[in-house]
Coordinates of C-alpha atoms in Angstrom, one line a residue:
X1 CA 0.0 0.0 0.0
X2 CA 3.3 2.4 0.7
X3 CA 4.3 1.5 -2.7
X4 CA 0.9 2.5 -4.3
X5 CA 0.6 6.0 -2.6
X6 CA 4.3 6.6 -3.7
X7 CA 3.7 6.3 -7.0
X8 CA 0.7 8.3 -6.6
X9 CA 2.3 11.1 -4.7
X10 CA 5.0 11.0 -7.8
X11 CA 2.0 12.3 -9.9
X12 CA 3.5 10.6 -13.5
X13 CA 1.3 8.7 -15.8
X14 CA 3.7 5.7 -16.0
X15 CA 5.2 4.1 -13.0
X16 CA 8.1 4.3 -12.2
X17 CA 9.1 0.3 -12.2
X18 CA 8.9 -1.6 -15.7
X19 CA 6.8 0.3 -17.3
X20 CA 9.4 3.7 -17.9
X21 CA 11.4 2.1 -20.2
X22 CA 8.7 0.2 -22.0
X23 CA 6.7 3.5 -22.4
X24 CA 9.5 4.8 -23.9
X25 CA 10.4 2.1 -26.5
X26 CA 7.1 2.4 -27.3
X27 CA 7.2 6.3 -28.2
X28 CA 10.5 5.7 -30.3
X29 CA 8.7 3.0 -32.2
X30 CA 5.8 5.1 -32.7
X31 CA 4.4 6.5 -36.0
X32 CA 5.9 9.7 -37.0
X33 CA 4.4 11.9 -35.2
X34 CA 5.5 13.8 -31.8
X35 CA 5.0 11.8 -28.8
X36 CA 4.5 12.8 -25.0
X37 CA 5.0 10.5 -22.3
X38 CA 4.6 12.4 -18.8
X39 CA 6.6 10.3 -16.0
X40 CA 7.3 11.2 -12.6
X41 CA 10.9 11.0 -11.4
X42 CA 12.9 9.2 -13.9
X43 CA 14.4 6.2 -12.9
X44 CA 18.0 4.7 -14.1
X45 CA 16.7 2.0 -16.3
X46 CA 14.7 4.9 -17.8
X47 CA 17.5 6.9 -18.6
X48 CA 19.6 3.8 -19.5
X49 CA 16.7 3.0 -22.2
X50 CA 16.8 6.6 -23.3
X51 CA 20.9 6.4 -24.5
X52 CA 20.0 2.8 -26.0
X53 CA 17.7 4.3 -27.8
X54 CA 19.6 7.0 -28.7
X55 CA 22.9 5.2 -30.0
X56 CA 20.6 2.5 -31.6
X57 CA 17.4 4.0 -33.5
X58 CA 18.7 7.8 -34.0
X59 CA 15.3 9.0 -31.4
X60 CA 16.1 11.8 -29.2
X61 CA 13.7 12.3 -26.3
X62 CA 13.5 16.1 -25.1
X63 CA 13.5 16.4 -21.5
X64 CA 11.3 18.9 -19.8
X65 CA 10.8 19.1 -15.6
X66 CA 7.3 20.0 -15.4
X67 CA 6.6 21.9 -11.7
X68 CA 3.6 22.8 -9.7
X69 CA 3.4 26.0 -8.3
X70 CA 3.9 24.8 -5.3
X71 CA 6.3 22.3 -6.1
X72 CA 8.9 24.5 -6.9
X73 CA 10.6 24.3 -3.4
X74 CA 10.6 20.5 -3.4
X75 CA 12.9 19.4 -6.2
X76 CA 12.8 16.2 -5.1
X77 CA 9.7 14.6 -4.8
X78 CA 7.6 17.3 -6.3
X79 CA 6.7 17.3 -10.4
X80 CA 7.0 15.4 -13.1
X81 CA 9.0 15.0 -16.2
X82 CA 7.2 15.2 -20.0
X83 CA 9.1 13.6 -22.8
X84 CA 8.6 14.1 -26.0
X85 CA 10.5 12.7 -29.4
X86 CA 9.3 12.2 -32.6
X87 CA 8.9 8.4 -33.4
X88 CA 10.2 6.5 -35.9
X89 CA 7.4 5.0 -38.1
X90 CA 8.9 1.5 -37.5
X91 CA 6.2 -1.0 -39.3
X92 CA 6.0 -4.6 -39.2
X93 CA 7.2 -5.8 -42.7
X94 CA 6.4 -9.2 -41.7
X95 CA 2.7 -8.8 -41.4
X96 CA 0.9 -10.1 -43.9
X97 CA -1.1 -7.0 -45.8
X98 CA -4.5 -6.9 -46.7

């Protein structure tokens, strides 16, 4: 239950265990078209992901701290973090078309 209001308190749309860096794959994969994914604090997987996807696809994710009002105080804890990137149209060749 500690673990559920954490994640809660963080105040991203993705939480902060597995699903960061899957969230994120996910945007770089995307169609090509700009792609927001709002997180709360960014773990190290997550930014481990971002350079892998970086040094392997070409995506580049811009990072943006996103404060409350009256957040501004509390660096820690307080805010989230919007990504954005523009994905790379990756489709399945394999699929068979119709």
């Amino acid at each position: 239950a500690v673990g559920l209001l954490d994640e809660i308190r963080r105040g991203g749309d993705v939480d902060s265990g597995a699903a960061q860096p899957l969230a994120l794959i996910l945007a770089a994969f995307s169609p090509e078209d700009v792609v927001r994914v709002r997180v709360g604090k960014l773990t190290k997987y997550s930014i481990a992901t971002l350079r892998a996807l970086k040094q392997t696809t070409g995506v580049v994710f811009k990072v943006k701290a996103d404060y409350d009002d009256e957040d501004e105080d509390d660096t820690d804890d307080g805010g989230t973090v919007l990504l954005s990137c523009l994905g790379m149209g990756y489709k399945n060749m394999a699929r068979a078309s119709t």
